[in-house]
PDB file of C-alpha atoms in Angstrom:
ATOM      1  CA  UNK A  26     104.306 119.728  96.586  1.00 85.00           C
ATOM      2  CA  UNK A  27     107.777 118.898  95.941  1.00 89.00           C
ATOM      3  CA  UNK A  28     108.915 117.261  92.147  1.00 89.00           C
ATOM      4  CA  UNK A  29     111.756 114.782  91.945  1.00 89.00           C
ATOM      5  CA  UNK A  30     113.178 113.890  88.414  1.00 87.00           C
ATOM      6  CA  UNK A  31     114.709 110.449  88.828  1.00 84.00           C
ATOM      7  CA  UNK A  32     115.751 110.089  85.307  1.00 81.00           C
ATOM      8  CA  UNK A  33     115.398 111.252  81.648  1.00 78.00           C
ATOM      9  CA  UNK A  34     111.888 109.971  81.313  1.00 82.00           C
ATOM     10  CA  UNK A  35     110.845 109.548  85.340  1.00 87.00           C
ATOM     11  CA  UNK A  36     109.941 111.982  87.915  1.00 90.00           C
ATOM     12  CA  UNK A  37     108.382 111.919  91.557  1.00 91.00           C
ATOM     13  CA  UNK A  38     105.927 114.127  93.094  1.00 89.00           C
ATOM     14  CA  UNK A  39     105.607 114.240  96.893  1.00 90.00           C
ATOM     15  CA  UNK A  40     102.130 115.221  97.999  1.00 88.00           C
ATOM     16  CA  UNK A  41     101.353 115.914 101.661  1.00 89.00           C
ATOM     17  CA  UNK A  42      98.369 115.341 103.586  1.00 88.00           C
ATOM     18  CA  UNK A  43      96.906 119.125 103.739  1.00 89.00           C
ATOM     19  CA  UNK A  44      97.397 119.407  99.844  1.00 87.00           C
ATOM     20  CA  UNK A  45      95.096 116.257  99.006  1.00 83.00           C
ATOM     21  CA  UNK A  46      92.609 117.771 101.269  1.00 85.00           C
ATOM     22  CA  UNK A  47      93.029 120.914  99.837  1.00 85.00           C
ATOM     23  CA  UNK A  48      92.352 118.979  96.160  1.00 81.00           C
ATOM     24  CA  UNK A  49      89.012 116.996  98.085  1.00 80.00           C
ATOM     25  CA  UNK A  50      91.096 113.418  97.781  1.00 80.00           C
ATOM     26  CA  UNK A  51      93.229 111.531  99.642  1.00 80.00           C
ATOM     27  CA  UNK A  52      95.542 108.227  98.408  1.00 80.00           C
ATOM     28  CA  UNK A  53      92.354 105.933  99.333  1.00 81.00           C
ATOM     29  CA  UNK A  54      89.897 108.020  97.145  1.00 81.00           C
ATOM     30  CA  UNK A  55      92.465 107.956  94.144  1.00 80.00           C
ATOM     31  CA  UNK A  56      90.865 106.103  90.949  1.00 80.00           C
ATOM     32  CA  UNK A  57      91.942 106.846  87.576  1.00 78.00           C
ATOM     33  CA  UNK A  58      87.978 106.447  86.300  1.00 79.00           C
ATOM     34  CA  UNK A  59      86.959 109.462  88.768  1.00 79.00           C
ATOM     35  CA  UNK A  60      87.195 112.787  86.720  1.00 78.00           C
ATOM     36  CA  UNK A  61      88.440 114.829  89.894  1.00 80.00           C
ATOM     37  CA  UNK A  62      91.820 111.977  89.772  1.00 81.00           C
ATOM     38  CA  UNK A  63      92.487 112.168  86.338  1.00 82.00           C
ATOM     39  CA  UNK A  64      92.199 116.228  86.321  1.00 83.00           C
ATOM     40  CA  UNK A  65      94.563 116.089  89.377  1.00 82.00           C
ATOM     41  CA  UNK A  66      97.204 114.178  87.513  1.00 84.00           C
ATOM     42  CA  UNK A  67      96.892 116.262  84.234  1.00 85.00           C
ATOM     43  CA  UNK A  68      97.434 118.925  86.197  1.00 86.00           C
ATOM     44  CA  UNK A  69     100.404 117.734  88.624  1.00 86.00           C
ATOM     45  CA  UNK A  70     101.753 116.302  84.805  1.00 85.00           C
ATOM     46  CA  UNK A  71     101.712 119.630  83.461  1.00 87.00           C
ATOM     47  CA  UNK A  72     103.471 121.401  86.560  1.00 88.00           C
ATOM     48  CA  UNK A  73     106.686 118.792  86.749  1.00 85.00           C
ATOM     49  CA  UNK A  74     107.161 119.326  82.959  1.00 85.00           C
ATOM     50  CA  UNK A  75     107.468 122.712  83.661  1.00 86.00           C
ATOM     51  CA  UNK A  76     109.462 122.559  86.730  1.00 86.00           C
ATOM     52  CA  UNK A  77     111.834 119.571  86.242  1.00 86.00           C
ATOM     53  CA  UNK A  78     112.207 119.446  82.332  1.00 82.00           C
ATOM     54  CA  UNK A  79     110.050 116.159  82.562  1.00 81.00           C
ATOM     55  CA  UNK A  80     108.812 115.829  78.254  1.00 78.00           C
ATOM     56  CA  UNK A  81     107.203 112.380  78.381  1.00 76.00           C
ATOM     57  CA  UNK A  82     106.891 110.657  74.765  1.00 71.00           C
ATOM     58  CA  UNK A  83     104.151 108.460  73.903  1.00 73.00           C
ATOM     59  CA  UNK A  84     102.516 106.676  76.665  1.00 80.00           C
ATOM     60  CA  UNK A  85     102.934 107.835  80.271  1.00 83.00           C
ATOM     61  CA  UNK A  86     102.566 105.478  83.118  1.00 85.00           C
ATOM     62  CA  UNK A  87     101.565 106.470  86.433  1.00 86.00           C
ATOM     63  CA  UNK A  88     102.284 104.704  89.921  1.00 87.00           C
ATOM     64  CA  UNK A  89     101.141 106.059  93.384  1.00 86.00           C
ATOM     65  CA  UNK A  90     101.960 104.931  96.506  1.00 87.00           C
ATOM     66  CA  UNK A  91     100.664 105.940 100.311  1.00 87.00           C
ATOM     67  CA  UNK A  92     103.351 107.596 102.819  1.00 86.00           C
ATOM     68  CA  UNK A  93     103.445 107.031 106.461  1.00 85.00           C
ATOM     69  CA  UNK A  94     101.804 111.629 106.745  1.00 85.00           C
ATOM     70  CA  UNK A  95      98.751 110.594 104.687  1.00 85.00           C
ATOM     71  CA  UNK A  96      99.635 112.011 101.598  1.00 87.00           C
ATOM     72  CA  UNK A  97     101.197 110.278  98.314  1.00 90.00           C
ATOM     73  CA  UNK A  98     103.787 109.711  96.173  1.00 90.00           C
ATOM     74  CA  UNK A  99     102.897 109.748  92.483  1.00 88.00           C
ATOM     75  CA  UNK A 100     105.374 108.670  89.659  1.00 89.00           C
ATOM     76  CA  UNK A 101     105.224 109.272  86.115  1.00 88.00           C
ATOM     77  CA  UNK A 102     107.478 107.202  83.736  1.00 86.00           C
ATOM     78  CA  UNK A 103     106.947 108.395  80.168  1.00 79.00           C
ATOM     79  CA  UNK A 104     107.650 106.113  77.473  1.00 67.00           C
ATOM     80  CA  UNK A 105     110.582 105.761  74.598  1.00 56.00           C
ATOM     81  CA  UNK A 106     109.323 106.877  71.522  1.00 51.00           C
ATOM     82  CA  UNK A 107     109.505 105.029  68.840  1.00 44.00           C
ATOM     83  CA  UNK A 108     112.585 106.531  67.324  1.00 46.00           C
ATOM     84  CA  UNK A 109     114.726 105.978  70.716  1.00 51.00           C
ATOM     85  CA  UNK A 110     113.311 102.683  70.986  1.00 51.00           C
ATOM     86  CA  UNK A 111     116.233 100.085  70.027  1.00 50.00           C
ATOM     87  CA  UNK A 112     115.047  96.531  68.193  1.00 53.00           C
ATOM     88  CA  UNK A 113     118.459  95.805  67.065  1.00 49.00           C
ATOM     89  CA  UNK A 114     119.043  91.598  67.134  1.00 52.00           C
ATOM     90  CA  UNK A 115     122.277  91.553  69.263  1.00 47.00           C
ATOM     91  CA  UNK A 116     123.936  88.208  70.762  1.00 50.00           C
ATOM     92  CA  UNK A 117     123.196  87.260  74.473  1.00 50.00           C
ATOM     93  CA  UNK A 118     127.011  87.943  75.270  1.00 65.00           C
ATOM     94  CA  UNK A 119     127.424  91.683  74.436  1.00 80.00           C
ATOM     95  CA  UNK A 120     126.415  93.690  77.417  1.00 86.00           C
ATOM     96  CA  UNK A 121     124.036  96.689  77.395  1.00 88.00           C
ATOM     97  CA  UNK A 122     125.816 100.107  79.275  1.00 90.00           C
ATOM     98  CA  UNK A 123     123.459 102.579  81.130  1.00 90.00           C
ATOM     99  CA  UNK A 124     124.909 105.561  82.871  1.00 89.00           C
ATOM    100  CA  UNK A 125     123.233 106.794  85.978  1.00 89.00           C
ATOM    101  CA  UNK A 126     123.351 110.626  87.862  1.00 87.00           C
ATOM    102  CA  UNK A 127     122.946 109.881  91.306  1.00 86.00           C
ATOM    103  CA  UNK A 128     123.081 106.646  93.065  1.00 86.00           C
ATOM    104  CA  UNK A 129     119.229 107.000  94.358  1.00 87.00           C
ATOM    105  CA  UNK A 130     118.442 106.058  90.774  1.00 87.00           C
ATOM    106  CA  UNK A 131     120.697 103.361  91.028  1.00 86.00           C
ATOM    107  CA  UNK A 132     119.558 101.443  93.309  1.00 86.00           C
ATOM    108  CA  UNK A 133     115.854 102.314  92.383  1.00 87.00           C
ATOM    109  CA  UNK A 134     116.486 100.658  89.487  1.00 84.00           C
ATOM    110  CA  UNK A 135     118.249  97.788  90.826  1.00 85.00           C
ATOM    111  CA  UNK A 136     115.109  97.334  92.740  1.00 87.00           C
ATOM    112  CA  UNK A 137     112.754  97.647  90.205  1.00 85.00           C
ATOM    113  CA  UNK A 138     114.818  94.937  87.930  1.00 80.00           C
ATOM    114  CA  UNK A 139     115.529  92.161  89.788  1.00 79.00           C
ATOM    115  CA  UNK A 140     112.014  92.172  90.998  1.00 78.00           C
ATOM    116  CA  UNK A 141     110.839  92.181  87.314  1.00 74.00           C
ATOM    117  CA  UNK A 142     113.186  90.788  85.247  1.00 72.00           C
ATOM    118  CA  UNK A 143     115.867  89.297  87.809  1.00 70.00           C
ATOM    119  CA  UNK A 144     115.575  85.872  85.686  1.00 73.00           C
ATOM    120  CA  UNK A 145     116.640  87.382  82.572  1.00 73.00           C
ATOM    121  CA  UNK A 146     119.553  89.004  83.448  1.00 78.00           C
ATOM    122  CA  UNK A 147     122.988  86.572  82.694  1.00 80.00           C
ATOM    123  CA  UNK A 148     124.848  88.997  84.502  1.00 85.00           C
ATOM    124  CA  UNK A 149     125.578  92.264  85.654  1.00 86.00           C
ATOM    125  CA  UNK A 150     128.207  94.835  86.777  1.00 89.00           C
ATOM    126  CA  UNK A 151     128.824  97.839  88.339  1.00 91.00           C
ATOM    127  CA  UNK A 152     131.389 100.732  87.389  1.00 91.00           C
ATOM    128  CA  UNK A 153     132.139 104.803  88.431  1.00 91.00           C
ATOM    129  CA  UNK A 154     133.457 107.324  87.090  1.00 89.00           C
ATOM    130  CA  UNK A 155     134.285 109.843  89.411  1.00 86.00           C
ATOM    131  CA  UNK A 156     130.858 111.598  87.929  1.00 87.00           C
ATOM    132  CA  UNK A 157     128.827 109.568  87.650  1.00 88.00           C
ATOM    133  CA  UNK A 158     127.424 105.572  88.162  1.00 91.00           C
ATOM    134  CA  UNK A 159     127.658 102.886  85.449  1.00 90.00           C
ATOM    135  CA  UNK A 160     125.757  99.628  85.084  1.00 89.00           C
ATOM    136  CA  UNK A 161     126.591  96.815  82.856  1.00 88.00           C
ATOM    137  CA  UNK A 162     123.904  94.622  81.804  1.00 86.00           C
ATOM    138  CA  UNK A 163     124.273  91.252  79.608  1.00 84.00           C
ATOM    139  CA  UNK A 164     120.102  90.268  79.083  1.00 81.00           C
ATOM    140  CA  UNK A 165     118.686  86.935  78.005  1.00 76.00           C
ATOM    141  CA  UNK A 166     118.004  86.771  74.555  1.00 67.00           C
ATOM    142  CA  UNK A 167     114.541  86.174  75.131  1.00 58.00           C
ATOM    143  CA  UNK A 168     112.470  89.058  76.524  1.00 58.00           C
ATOM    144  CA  UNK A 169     115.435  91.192  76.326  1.00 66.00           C
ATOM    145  CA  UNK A 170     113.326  94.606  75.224  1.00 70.00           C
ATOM    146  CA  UNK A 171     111.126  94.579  78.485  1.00 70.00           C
ATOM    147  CA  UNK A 172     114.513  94.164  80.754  1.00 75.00           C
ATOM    148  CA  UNK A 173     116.071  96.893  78.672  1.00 79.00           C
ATOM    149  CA  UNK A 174     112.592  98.781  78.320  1.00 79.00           C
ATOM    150  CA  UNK A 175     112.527  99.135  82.290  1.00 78.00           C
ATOM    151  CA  UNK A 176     116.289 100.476  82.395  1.00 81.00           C
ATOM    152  CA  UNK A 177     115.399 102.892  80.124  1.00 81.00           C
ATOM    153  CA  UNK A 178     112.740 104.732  82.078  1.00 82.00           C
ATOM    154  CA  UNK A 179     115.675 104.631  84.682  1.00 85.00           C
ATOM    155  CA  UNK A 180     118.940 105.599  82.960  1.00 85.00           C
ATOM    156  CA  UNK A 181     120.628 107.165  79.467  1.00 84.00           C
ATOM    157  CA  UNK A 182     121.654 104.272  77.705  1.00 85.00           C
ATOM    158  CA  UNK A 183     125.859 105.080  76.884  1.00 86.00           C
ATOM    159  CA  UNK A 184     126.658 101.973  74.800  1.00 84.00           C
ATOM    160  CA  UNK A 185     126.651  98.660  74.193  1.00 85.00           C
ATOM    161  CA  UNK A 186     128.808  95.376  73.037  1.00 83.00           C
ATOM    162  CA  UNK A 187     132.627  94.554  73.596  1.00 82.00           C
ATOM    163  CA  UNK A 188     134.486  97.556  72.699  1.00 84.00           C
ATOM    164  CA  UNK A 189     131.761  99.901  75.553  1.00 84.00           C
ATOM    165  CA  UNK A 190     132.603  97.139  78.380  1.00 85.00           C
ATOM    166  CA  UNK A 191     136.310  97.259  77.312  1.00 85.00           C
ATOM    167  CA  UNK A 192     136.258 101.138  77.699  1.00 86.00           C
ATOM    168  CA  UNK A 193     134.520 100.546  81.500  1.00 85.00           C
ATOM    169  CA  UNK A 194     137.039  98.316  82.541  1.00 84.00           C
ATOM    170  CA  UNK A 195     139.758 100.385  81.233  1.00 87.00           C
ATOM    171  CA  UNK A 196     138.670 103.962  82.616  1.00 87.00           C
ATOM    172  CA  UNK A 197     135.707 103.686  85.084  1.00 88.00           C
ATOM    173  CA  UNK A 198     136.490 102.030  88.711  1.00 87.00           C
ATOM    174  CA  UNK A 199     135.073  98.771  88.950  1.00 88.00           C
ATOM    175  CA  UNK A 200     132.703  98.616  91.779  1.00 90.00           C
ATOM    176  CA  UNK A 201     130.801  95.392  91.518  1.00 88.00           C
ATOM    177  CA  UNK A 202     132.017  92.805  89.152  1.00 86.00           C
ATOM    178  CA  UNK A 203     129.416  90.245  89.172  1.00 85.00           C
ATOM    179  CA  UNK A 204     125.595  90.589  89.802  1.00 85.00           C
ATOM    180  CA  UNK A 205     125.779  94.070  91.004  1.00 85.00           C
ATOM    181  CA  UNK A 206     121.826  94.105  90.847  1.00 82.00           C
ATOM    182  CA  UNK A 207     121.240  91.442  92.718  1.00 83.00           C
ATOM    183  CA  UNK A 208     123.980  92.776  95.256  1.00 85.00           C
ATOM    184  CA  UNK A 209     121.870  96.025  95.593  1.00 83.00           C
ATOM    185  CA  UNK A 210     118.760  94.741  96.212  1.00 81.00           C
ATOM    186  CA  UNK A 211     119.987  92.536  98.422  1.00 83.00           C
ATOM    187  CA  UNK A 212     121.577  95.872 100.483  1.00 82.00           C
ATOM    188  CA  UNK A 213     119.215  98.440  99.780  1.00 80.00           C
ATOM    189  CA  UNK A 214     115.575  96.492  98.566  1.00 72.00           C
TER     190      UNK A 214
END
């Protein structure tokens, strides 16, 4: 078993063949209505707060997905509460800035977004710092929380509006000026 945090409200679990049929399931038999599924992932819940730090707020999604062993990877995204949540009516032009760790993330994310919400980004550009990776997004107007909802599962968000972007272009290296998701899905998706 082998936890991954992928971001301040994501983490991976890795789960090989022999430990499934140690636990009586495998990724075919998985069904969140059986009893024996839903005590596995309370349990495996549990364990990555402990290891990784993982403290989910609110509602906790949960993705699975087959590997080529027979065994699964499992995904838990816990979601903002309501005080981190941001509902703040803010014009189209002002970009949003999310900080990432490792570039892994990054491009998860990228992934993740233009396949969701690829249509409601204007644009979008990527920075570094020397410590760490920097995306800057400018959303539609319309739908903007679920674009900025799915970064946030991803990434910290570090700032938003004018004066943040000004401070990227000024200290961070710039990487990707123009559609830097679309650019890394296009690479790495």
């Amino acid at each position: 078993m082998e936890f991954r945090k992928l971001g301040p409200r994501r983490v991976r679990i890795n789960l090989s063949r022999d430990e499934l049929d140690t636990m009586g399931l495998s990724y075919d038999t998985l069904d969140y209505s059986s009893a024996r599924t839903r005590a596995l992932l309370f349990s495996l819940l549990e364990k990555a707060c402990v290891d990784t730090g993982f403290e989910p707020a609110g509602r906790v999604l949960v993705e699975a997905y087959p590997d080529e062993s027979g065994g699964c990877r499992i995904e838990f995204s816990g979601s903002v509460g309501a005080a981190r949540r941001w509902r703040v009516k803010r014009c189209t032009q002002l970009p949003v800035i999310y900080a990432f760790d490792d570039v892994n993330t990054l491009i998860a994310c990228a992934v993740k977004l233009f396949g969701r919400c690829a249509q409601r980004i204007q644009k979008s550009a990527l920075y570094h710092t020397g410590k760490n990776w920097v995306l800057a997004i400018y959303p539609e107007q319309e739908r903007q929380d679920d674009t900025l909802m799915l970064l946030d599962e991803f990434a910290q968000r570090c700032g938003e509006g004018a004066l943040a972007k000004a401070w990227l272009s000024e200290h961070a290296q710039t990487v990707v000026d123009d559609n830097a998701v679309g650019l890394l899905c296009a690479y790495f998706g």
